[in-house]
Amino acid sequence: MNTARMLLRDDLRDFTGYRSARSESVQGTVWLNANESPFASSGDAEGAMRRYPDPQPQALRDALAALYGVDSAQVLATRGSDEGIDLLLRAFCAPGRGAIVIAPPVFGMYAVCAKLHGVRTIEVPARDSDNGWRCDLDGMAATALSRNAPLVFICNPGNPTGEAIADSGIARLAERLRGRALVVVDAAYAEFADNDASTALLAAHENLVILRTLSKAHALAGARIGSVLAAPELIDMLKRCQAPYPLAQPAVQAALAALAPEAVARTRAATTQLRMERDAFRDGLQRTLGVRRVYPSQGNFLLVRFDDAQAAFDALLAAGVVVRDMRATPGLEDALRVSIGTPEQNRRVLALLTQARVAA
């Protein structure tokens, strides 16, 4: 028995989920099985929006599979990668039971979803080293084994740390936890990293799950299209826990347009440009007075420590520049996270920080 089958909640083993009208494999010309309006809505001349959407459009799953180099049976399309996190908690942690392991400072939705499900969050803090932040993968594995945690979340590249974890480290973690826990790699920022090959590990590690999104590199944050990549059996488990109609039709159409070959080529070119701009922006920040440290990053952002983070935040905000205040995060009390903008926007940030320091 594989890991997912062993870890699936006992009460969900025979659970089939809700069978929506669009889940039925039937064909027809007059559709009267979903209690939809027979009339078109204002602004929807063709009447396409009066129909419920396909829960898992095959064209979208095929396009995502081609993008990530997997089989379409290994893809579950989701409302952003956030829904993937929630579905994993639903499927493998009964309410009020179970635990997840995370490595803070890290994306907050893992702990938020765990809290909403009544699941314990066990922290194995990342280490702030001379070379940047480093997750303690051995410590996370040992904790998951000793505390019987079925889910271990790895953010790679890390948010907000910018850390990139080598595929070899993820492979060792998955192997050590085989039969005991699922290793969930949140790869929301993978397109910006030097290496984006973690999906190649899926074939050898049946307890590995990868979360992807079109929100970042593909510029579709407003469409909320993500995906879970995993073994087909695990995908089927999550599908049974998903809402009946998770994907809005306009969002699916936007995703398909963004996944056309020419659009993907443009995205890859833009990503290359952004990575170059990230390096130039980091160099500029490191030379700016009042900046204590700029961490190396494999994401589309930089984590920056300041002598006076409040003054830096206020100076940027006064000029209409909004950055992420990280000071409420333990260990980051002097830090801000700055997304990589256009070259002009990045130069403006540098100028504003320099002016604020001179004025001080």
XYZ file of N, CA, C and O in Angstrom, residues 108-262:
620
model
N 2.318 31.852 4.994
C 1.436 31.691 6.141
C 0.241 30.790 5.942
O -0.381 30.369 6.922
N -0.120 30.438 4.693
C -1.347 29.682 4.476
C -1.274 28.250 4.992
O -2.314 27.636 5.267
N -0.078 27.684 5.133
C 0.004 26.322 5.682
C -0.558 26.307 7.101
O -1.402 25.464 7.448
N -0.097 27.239 7.918
C -0.555 27.303 9.309
C -2.010 27.749 9.392
O -2.764 27.273 10.255
N -2.430 28.652 8.510
C -3.819 29.118 8.521
C -4.774 27.966 8.210
O -5.775 27.748 8.909
N -4.482 27.203 7.164
C -5.336 26.061 6.818
C -5.346 25.025 7.939
O -6.393 24.452 8.249
N -4.181 24.800 8.536
C -4.119 23.843 9.641
C -4.988 24.308 10.799
O -5.725 23.512 11.400
N -4.931 25.587 11.124
C -5.745 26.132 12.213
C -7.230 25.955 11.922
O -8.013 25.559 12.798
N -7.639 26.237 10.706
C -9.052 26.110 10.341
C -9.531 24.668 10.389
O -10.721 24.414 10.582
N -8.629 23.712 10.221
C -8.989 22.301 10.285
C -8.765 21.707 11.680
O -8.999 20.509 11.878
N -8.307 22.513 12.616
C -8.039 22.002 13.955
C -6.827 21.086 13.994
O -6.758 20.176 14.822
N -5.864 21.337 13.109
C -4.676 20.497 12.983
C -3.473 21.231 13.579
O -3.319 22.444 13.406
N -2.619 20.518 14.287
C -1.446 21.119 14.903
C -0.418 21.512 13.838
O -0.219 20.799 12.862
N 0.233 22.643 14.061
C 1.356 23.070 13.229
C 2.631 22.945 14.045
O 2.761 23.569 15.102
N 3.555 22.128 13.571
C 4.825 21.921 14.261
C 5.913 22.644 13.468
O 6.093 22.392 12.273
N 6.623 23.521 14.137
C 7.629 24.340 13.474
C 9.036 23.797 13.696
O 9.415 23.491 14.819
N 9.759 23.699 12.597
C 11.193 23.411 12.637
C 11.847 24.597 11.939
O 11.990 24.607 10.720
N 12.225 25.637 12.681
C 12.651 26.897 12.068
C 13.820 26.738 11.105
O 14.747 25.950 11.333
N 13.742 27.493 10.001
C 14.879 27.581 9.084
C 16.003 28.349 9.775
O 15.775 29.105 10.721
N 17.204 28.146 9.291
C 18.372 28.771 9.903
C 18.867 29.924 9.040
O 19.027 29.781 7.829
N 19.146 31.042 9.678
C 19.683 32.208 8.992
C 21.204 32.093 8.991
O 21.859 32.295 10.011
N 21.777 31.755 7.835
C 23.217 31.525 7.740
C 23.875 32.631 6.929
O 23.211 33.517 6.391
N 25.189 32.565 6.834
C 25.930 33.544 6.045
C 25.543 33.486 4.570
O 25.667 34.483 3.851
N 25.078 32.337 4.131
C 24.697 32.148 2.733
C 23.197 32.294 2.487
O 22.708 31.959 1.415
N 22.473 32.770 3.504
C 21.028 32.914 3.375
C 20.298 31.914 4.261
O 20.896 31.201 5.057
N 19.000 31.860 4.102
C 18.184 30.954 4.910
C 18.331 29.515 4.430
O 18.456 29.264 3.234
N 18.309 28.579 5.384
C 18.431 27.162 5.062
C 17.425 26.360 5.888
O 17.447 26.405 7.118
N 16.546 25.619 5.201
C 15.621 24.717 5.901
C 16.402 23.545 6.490
O 17.330 23.018 5.863
N 15.994 23.119 7.665
C 16.592 21.960 8.321
C 15.795 20.726 7.901
O 14.893 20.275 8.612
N 16.124 20.182 6.740
C 15.354 19.060 6.207
C 15.461 17.826 7.092
O 14.479 17.095 7.275
N 16.644 17.570 7.654
C 16.804 16.421 8.551
C 15.941 16.600 9.790
O 15.290 15.651 10.255
N 15.923 17.823 10.315
C 15.096 18.088 11.487
C 13.618 17.961 11.187
O 12.838 17.469 12.009
N 13.211 18.375 10.007
C 11.807 18.257 9.625
C 11.408 16.802 9.488
O 10.312 16.394 9.908
N 12.284 15.997 8.895
C 11.997 14.568 8.747
C 11.881 13.900 10.104
O 10.935 13.131 10.360
N 12.836 14.178 10.992
C 12.819 13.564 12.320
C 11.558 13.971 13.085
O 10.939 13.151 13.778
N 11.160 15.226 12.944
C 9.959 15.711 13.639
C 8.710 15.047 13.093
O 7.818 14.639 13.850
N 8.614 14.942 11.784
C 7.445 14.295 11.188
C 7.324 12.849 11.644
O 6.221 12.361 11.930
N 8.444 12.162 11.728
C 8.432 10.752 12.147
C 8.071 10.619 13.614
O 7.270 9.754 14.000
N 8.649 11.462 14.459
C 8.421 11.338 15.903
C 7.041 11.823 16.320
O 6.482 11.342 17.305
N 6.462 12.777 15.542
C 5.161 13.346 15.914
C 4.027 12.828 15.032
O 2.902 13.313 15.140
N 4.322 11.862 14.177
C 3.302 11.255 13.306
C 2.552 12.307 12.479
O 1.319 12.275 12.369
N 3.299 13.220 11.896
C 2.696 14.254 11.056
C 2.593 13.737 9.625
O 3.607 13.374 9.018
N 1.407 13.698 9.049
C 1.258 13.141 7.695
C 1.665 14.086 6.573
O 1.814 13.641 5.433
N 1.833 15.376 6.871
C 2.144 16.350 5.832
C 3.345 17.207 6.238
O 3.366 17.777 7.328
N 4.326 17.282 5.340
C 5.487 18.150 5.527
C 5.502 19.132 4.369
O 5.587 18.730 3.202
N 5.402 20.421 4.679
C 5.347 21.450 3.648
C 6.714 22.094 3.456
O 7.322 22.587 4.407
N 7.186 22.090 2.211
C 8.447 22.719 1.824
C 8.129 23.797 0.794
O 7.563 23.502 -0.263
N 8.467 25.027 1.081
C 8.287 26.111 0.127
C 9.595 26.268 -0.644
O 10.631 26.604 -0.057
N 9.556 26.010 -1.944
C 10.783 25.979 -2.729
C 10.553 26.558 -4.136
O 9.874 25.923 -4.959
N 11.070 27.768 -4.406
C 11.831 28.657 -3.530
C 11.000 29.159 -2.358
O 9.776 29.264 -2.441
N 11.719 29.469 -1.278
C 11.045 29.876 -0.061
C 10.466 31.275 -0.146
O 11.041 32.167 -0.749
N 9.309 31.442 0.465
C 8.669 32.741 0.608
C 8.439 32.992 2.095
O 7.734 32.215 2.729
N 9.094 33.983 2.696
C 9.761 35.142 2.091
C 11.282 35.023 1.976
O 11.953 36.000 1.639
N 11.848 33.867 2.251
C 13.299 33.768 2.396
C 14.058 33.805 1.078
O 15.214 34.207 1.038
N 13.424 33.345 -0.006
C 14.109 33.263 -1.297
C 15.000 32.050 -1.441
O 15.652 31.873 -2.475
N 15.028 31.188 -0.429
C 15.892 30.000 -0.454
C 15.470 29.028 -1.544
O 14.279 28.810 -1.776
N 16.440 28.410 -2.191
C 16.182 27.324 -3.126
C 16.766 26.044 -2.568
O 17.905 26.017 -2.102
N 15.972 24.988 -2.561
C 16.393 23.693 -2.044
C 16.698 22.776 -3.217
O 15.890 22.650 -4.144
N 17.835 22.128 -3.183
C 18.247 21.243 -4.266
C 17.306 20.050 -4.377
O 16.780 19.556 -3.375
N 17.093 19.589 -5.603
C 16.248 18.408 -5.820
C 16.753 17.207 -5.027
O 15.961 16.387 -4.559
N 18.069 17.107 -4.868
C 18.624 15.975 -4.125
C 18.165 15.990 -2.670
O 17.903 14.933 -2.089
N 18.042 17.172 -2.086
C 17.559 17.268 -0.712
C 16.105 16.872 -0.594
O 15.707 16.184 0.359
N 15.288 17.290 -1.556
C 13.868 16.907 -1.548
C 13.725 15.408 -1.753
O 12.897 14.750 -1.107
N 14.532 14.840 -2.630
C 14.480 13.398 -2.877
C 14.826 12.617 -1.609
O 14.159 11.618 -1.285
N 15.847 13.049 -0.895
C 16.224 12.351 0.352
C 15.118 12.468 1.390
O 14.823 11.495 2.101
N 14.506 13.640 1.477
C 13.417 13.833 2.430
C 12.243 12.925 2.094
O 11.667 12.266 2.979
N 11.862 12.876 0.825
C 10.746 12.029 0.409
C 11.044 10.561 0.670
O 10.170 9.796 1.128
N 12.274 10.151 0.408
C 12.636 8.754 0.627
C 12.591 8.397 2.106
O 12.124 7.321 2.490
N 13.072 9.299 2.929
C 13.083 9.036 4.377
C 11.662 8.940 4.937
O 11.409 8.196 5.883
N 10.727 9.677 4.334
C 9.355 9.704 4.843
C 8.409 8.794 4.063
O 7.206 8.787 4.320
N 8.937 8.018 3.146
C 8.098 7.085 2.375
C 7.332 6.167 3.327
O 7.897 5.576 4.238
N 6.046 6.059 3.108
C 5.212 5.223 3.958
C 4.775 5.881 5.246
O 3.957 5.329 5.982
N 5.301 7.085 5.531
C 4.989 7.750 6.794
C 4.391 9.144 6.617
O 3.626 9.594 7.462
N 4.757 9.847 5.565
C 4.267 11.222 5.374
C 4.374 11.619 3.908
O 5.186 11.073 3.155
N 3.557 12.591 3.525
C 3.644 13.195 2.209
C 4.532 14.434 2.292
O 4.412 15.229 3.222
N 5.408 14.581 1.324
C 6.244 15.775 1.219
C 5.604 16.683 0.175
O 5.511 16.319 -1.004
N 5.142 17.849 0.615
C 4.440 18.785 -0.259
C 5.380 19.931 -0.596
O 5.759 20.717 0.285
N 5.771 20.025 -1.850
C 6.671 21.082 -2.305
C 5.839 22.180 -2.970
O 5.238 21.956 -4.025
N 5.793 23.330 -2.325
C 5.084 24.481 -2.874
C 6.048 25.217 -3.796
O 6.927 25.957 -3.349
N 5.874 25.023 -5.094
C 6.797 25.564 -6.087
C 6.198 26.761 -6.812
O 6.344 26.917 -8.026
N 5.538 27.637 -6.063
C 4.886 28.794 -6.672
C 5.856 29.697 -7.413
O 5.481 30.360 -8.388
N 7.109 29.717 -6.962
C 8.096 30.631 -7.551
C 9.162 29.888 -8.350
O 10.211 30.452 -8.671
N 8.897 28.656 -8.717
C 9.926 27.824 -9.347
C 10.420 28.384 -10.673
O 11.577 28.190 -11.038
N 9.554 29.088 -11.393
C 9.975 29.618 -12.692
C 11.116 30.631 -12.566
O 11.861 30.859 -13.520
N 11.257 31.238 -11.398
C 12.283 32.256 -11.203
C 13.597 31.676 -10.682
O 14.568 32.402 -10.523
N 13.617 30.379 -10.405
C 14.797 29.744 -9.821
C 15.756 29.254 -10.899
O 15.388 29.094 -12.067
N 16.992 29.004 -10.486
C 17.983 28.471 -11.421
C 17.613 27.072 -11.896
O 17.968 26.679 -13.009
N 16.889 26.338 -11.045
C 16.516 24.967 -11.384
C 15.026 24.769 -11.142
O 14.524 25.057 -10.058
N 14.322 24.319 -12.146
C 12.883 24.062 -12.032
C 12.601 22.668 -12.576
O 11.971 22.490 -13.611
N 13.112 21.674 -11.875
C 13.008 20.300 -12.375
C 12.401 19.352 -11.355
O 12.492 18.139 -11.512
N 11.777 19.878 -10.314
C 11.311 19.009 -9.232
C 10.255 18.009 -9.682
O 10.107 16.942 -9.079
N 9.499 18.327 -10.766
C 8.491 17.372 -11.226
C 9.129 16.068 -11.694
O 8.470 15.028 -11.720
N 10.409 16.113 -12.059
C 11.087 14.883 -12.476
C 11.204 13.885 -11.339
O 11.420 12.692 -11.570
N 11.033 14.357 -10.095
C 11.133 13.475 -8.931
C 9.859 12.677 -8.688
O 9.867 11.706 -7.935
N 8.760 13.080 -9.310
C 7.475 12.432 -9.034
C 7.491 10.941 -9.353
O 6.906 10.136 -8.625
N 8.147 10.555 -10.431
C 8.135 9.155 -10.851
C 8.775 8.241 -9.815
O 8.350 7.092 -9.642
N 9.782 8.736 -9.106
C 10.518 7.892 -8.166
C 10.020 8.007 -6.732
O 10.415 7.204 -5.882
N 9.135 8.989 -6.461
C 8.722 9.226 -5.073
C 7.207 9.379 -5.017
O 6.664 10.461 -5.254
N 6.524 8.277 -4.701
C 5.064 8.281 -4.716
C 4.468 9.126 -3.600
O 3.269 9.436 -3.634
N 5.259 9.535 -2.602
C 4.760 10.373 -1.517
C 5.104 11.840 -1.720
O 5.008 12.647 -0.793
N 5.486 12.213 -2.938
C 5.806 13.601 -3.253
C 4.613 14.277 -3.923
O 3.992 13.716 -4.825
N 4.310 15.491 -3.477
C 3.237 16.314 -4.043
C 3.835 17.675 -4.375
O 4.583 18.236 -3.571
N 3.511 18.205 -5.548
C 4.039 19.502 -5.953
C 2.874 20.443 -6.252
O 1.924 20.080 -6.951
N 2.950 21.637 -5.694
C 1.951 22.670 -5.943
C 2.527 23.691 -6.914
O 3.654 24.160 -6.735
N 1.751 24.038 -7.944
C 2.169 25.055 -8.907
C 1.047 26.079 -9.070
O -0.109 25.837 -8.693
N 1.391 27.213 -9.640
C 0.399 28.263 -9.850
C 0.734 29.054 -11.102
O 1.902 29.153 -11.499
N -0.303 29.627 -11.709
C -0.117 30.540 -12.826
C -0.130 32.001 -12.359
O -0.055 32.920 -13.167
N -0.197 32.215 -11.042
C -0.342 33.565 -10.497
C 0.909 34.406 -10.642
O 0.821 35.634 -10.775
N 2.077 33.791 -10.595
C 3.327 34.551 -10.522
C 3.923 34.771 -11.908
O 3.704 35.804 -12.529
N 4.698 33.830 -12.401
C 5.403 34.018 -13.672
C 4.442 34.232 -14.841
O 4.748 34.963 -15.783
N 3.266 33.597 -14.790
C 2.333 33.677 -15.909
C 1.351 34.839 -15.777
O 0.443 34.973 -16.603
N 1.525 35.656 -14.729
C 0.782 36.918 -14.588
C -0.732 36.729 -14.569
O -1.475 37.533 -15.132
N -1.208 35.671 -13.885
C -2.646 35.409 -13.814
C -3.135 35.335 -12.370
O -3.986 34.497 -12.039
N -2.623 36.203 -11.511
C -3.036 36.167 -10.109
C -4.543 36.367 -9.968
O -5.181 35.782 -9.085
N -5.137 37.188 -10.835
C -6.562 37.444 -10.753
C -7.432 36.296 -11.215
O -8.620 36.239 -10.883
N -6.868 35.373 -11.960
C -7.653 34.238 -12.466
C -7.735 33.105 -11.451
O -8.639 32.275 -11.520
N -6.781 33.038 -10.526
C -6.756 32.006 -9.482
C -6.734 30.602 -10.084
O -7.642 29.786 -9.883
N -5.698 30.307 -10.831
C -5.524 28.976 -11.400
C -4.215 28.389 -10.897
O -3.134 28.931 -11.117
N -4.336 27.286 -10.187
C -3.167 26.557 -9.713
C -3.319 25.097 -10.048
O -4.248 24.694 -10.761
N -2.420 24.289 -9.521
C -2.518 22.856 -9.766
C -1.771 22.075 -8.707
O -0.821 22.568 -8.088
N -2.255 20.860 -8.489
C -1.563 19.871 -7.675
C -1.019 18.822 -8.627
O -1.758 18.300 -9.469
N 0.264 18.520 -8.501
C 0.898 17.480 -9.305
C 1.291 16.338 -8.385
O 1.991 16.546 -7.388
N 0.835 15.139 -8.696
C 1.094 13.984 -7.829
C 0.729 12.710 -8.571
O 0.281 12.737 -9.729
N 0.886 11.589 -7.886
C 0.484 10.310 -8.454
C -1.014 10.317 -8.747
O -1.795 10.922 -8.002
N -1.459 9.672 -9.834
C -2.879 9.696 -10.197
C -3.810 9.270 -9.057
O -4.888 9.850 -8.900
N -3.420 8.280 -8.270
C -4.281 7.834 -7.176
C -4.489 8.941 -6.152
O -5.597 9.127 -5.636
N -3.429 9.675 -5.855
C -3.548 10.777 -4.902
C -4.403 11.896 -5.480
O -5.220 12.507 -4.775
N -4.247 12.169 -6.777
C -5.073 13.180 -7.438
C -6.548 12.812 -7.314
O -7.399 13.664 -7.038
N -6.877 11.555 -7.505
C -8.272 11.118 -7.377
C -8.791 11.325 -5.956
O -9.963 11.675 -5.760
N -7.943 11.103 -4.955
C -8.347 11.330 -3.569
C -8.709 12.790 -3.341
O -9.727 13.105 -2.706
N -7.888 13.694 -3.847
C -8.132 15.117 -3.655
C -9.355 15.577 -4.432
O -10.121 16.433 -3.976
N -9.555 15.016 -5.608
C -10.690 15.398 -6.445
C -12.012 15.139 -5.716
O -12.969 15.913 -5.836
N -12.053 14.055 -4.945
C -13.279 13.732 -4.211
C -13.560 14.727 -3.096
O -14.690 14.810 -2.603
N -12.537 15.486 -2.670
C -12.694 16.459 -1.591
C -12.922 17.878 -2.111
O -13.116 18.807 -1.317
N -12.888 18.044 -3.425
C -12.956 19.378 -4.020
C -14.402 19.829 -4.206
O -15.315 19.014 -4.323
N -14.618 21.141 -4.217
C -15.946 21.692 -4.475
C -16.423 21.276 -5.865
O -15.608 21.001 -6.754
N -17.757 21.241 -6.102
C -18.286 20.732 -7.367
C -17.794 21.480 -8.600
O -17.503 20.871 -9.624
N -17.729 22.811 -8.533
C -17.341 23.603 -9.704
C -16.241 24.590 -9.296
O -16.497 25.789 -9.125
N -15.018 24.137 -9.143
C -13.969 24.996 -8.578
C -13.425 26.060 -9.515
O -12.855 27.053 -9.053
N -13.600 25.891 -10.827
C -12.929 26.776 -11.780
C -13.941 27.550 -12.602
O -14.764 26.961 -13.313
N -13.877 28.873 -12.525
C -14.778 29.716 -13.318
C -14.365 29.677 -14.786
O -13.174 29.665 -15.106
N -15.362 29.664 -15.660
C -15.077 29.545 -17.095
C -14.168 30.653 -17.621
O -13.232 30.378 -18.387
N -14.385 31.942 -17.261
C -13.469 32.975 -17.764
C -12.026 32.752 -17.306
O -11.086 33.041 -18.055
N -11.850 32.238 -16.100
C -10.501 31.964 -15.600
C -9.849 30.841 -16.396
O -8.648 30.898 -16.709
N -10.632 29.831 -16.745
C -10.099 28.727 -17.548
C -9.671 29.233 -18.924
O -8.601 28.874 -19.427
N -10.497 30.081 -19.530
C -10.150 30.616 -20.844
C -8.885 31.467 -20.774
O -8.026 31.408 -21.674
N -8.748 32.246 -19.715
C -7.541 33.059 -19.548
C -6.315 32.160 -19.391
O -5.241 32.447 -19.941
N -6.481 31.069 -18.649
C -5.363 30.150 -18.447
C -4.964 29.472 -19.748
O -3.770 29.347 -20.060
N -5.935 29.037 -20.519
C -5.625 28.381 -21.792
C -4.906 29.339 -22.740
O -3.975 28.937 -23.459
N -5.313 30.609 -22.739
C -4.620 31.592 -23.571
C -3.178 31.778 -23.111
O -2.253 31.881 -23.930
N -2.980 31.792 -21.785
C -1.634 31.979 -21.239
C -0.750 30.756 -21.452
O 0.481 30.870 -21.374
N -1.355 29.602 -21.700
C -0.591 28.369 -21.874
C -0.398 27.990 -23.343
O 0.169 26.937 -23.639
N -0.855 28.844 -24.235
C -0.572 28.624 -25.663
C 0.938 28.724 -25.873
O 1.623 29.469 -25.171
N 1.490 27.975 -26.824
C 2.953 27.942 -26.994
C 3.607 29.305 -27.110
O 4.644 29.568 -26.490
N 3.005 30.197 -27.899
C 3.628 31.516 -28.075
C 3.586 32.329 -26.781
O 4.516 33.091 -26.477
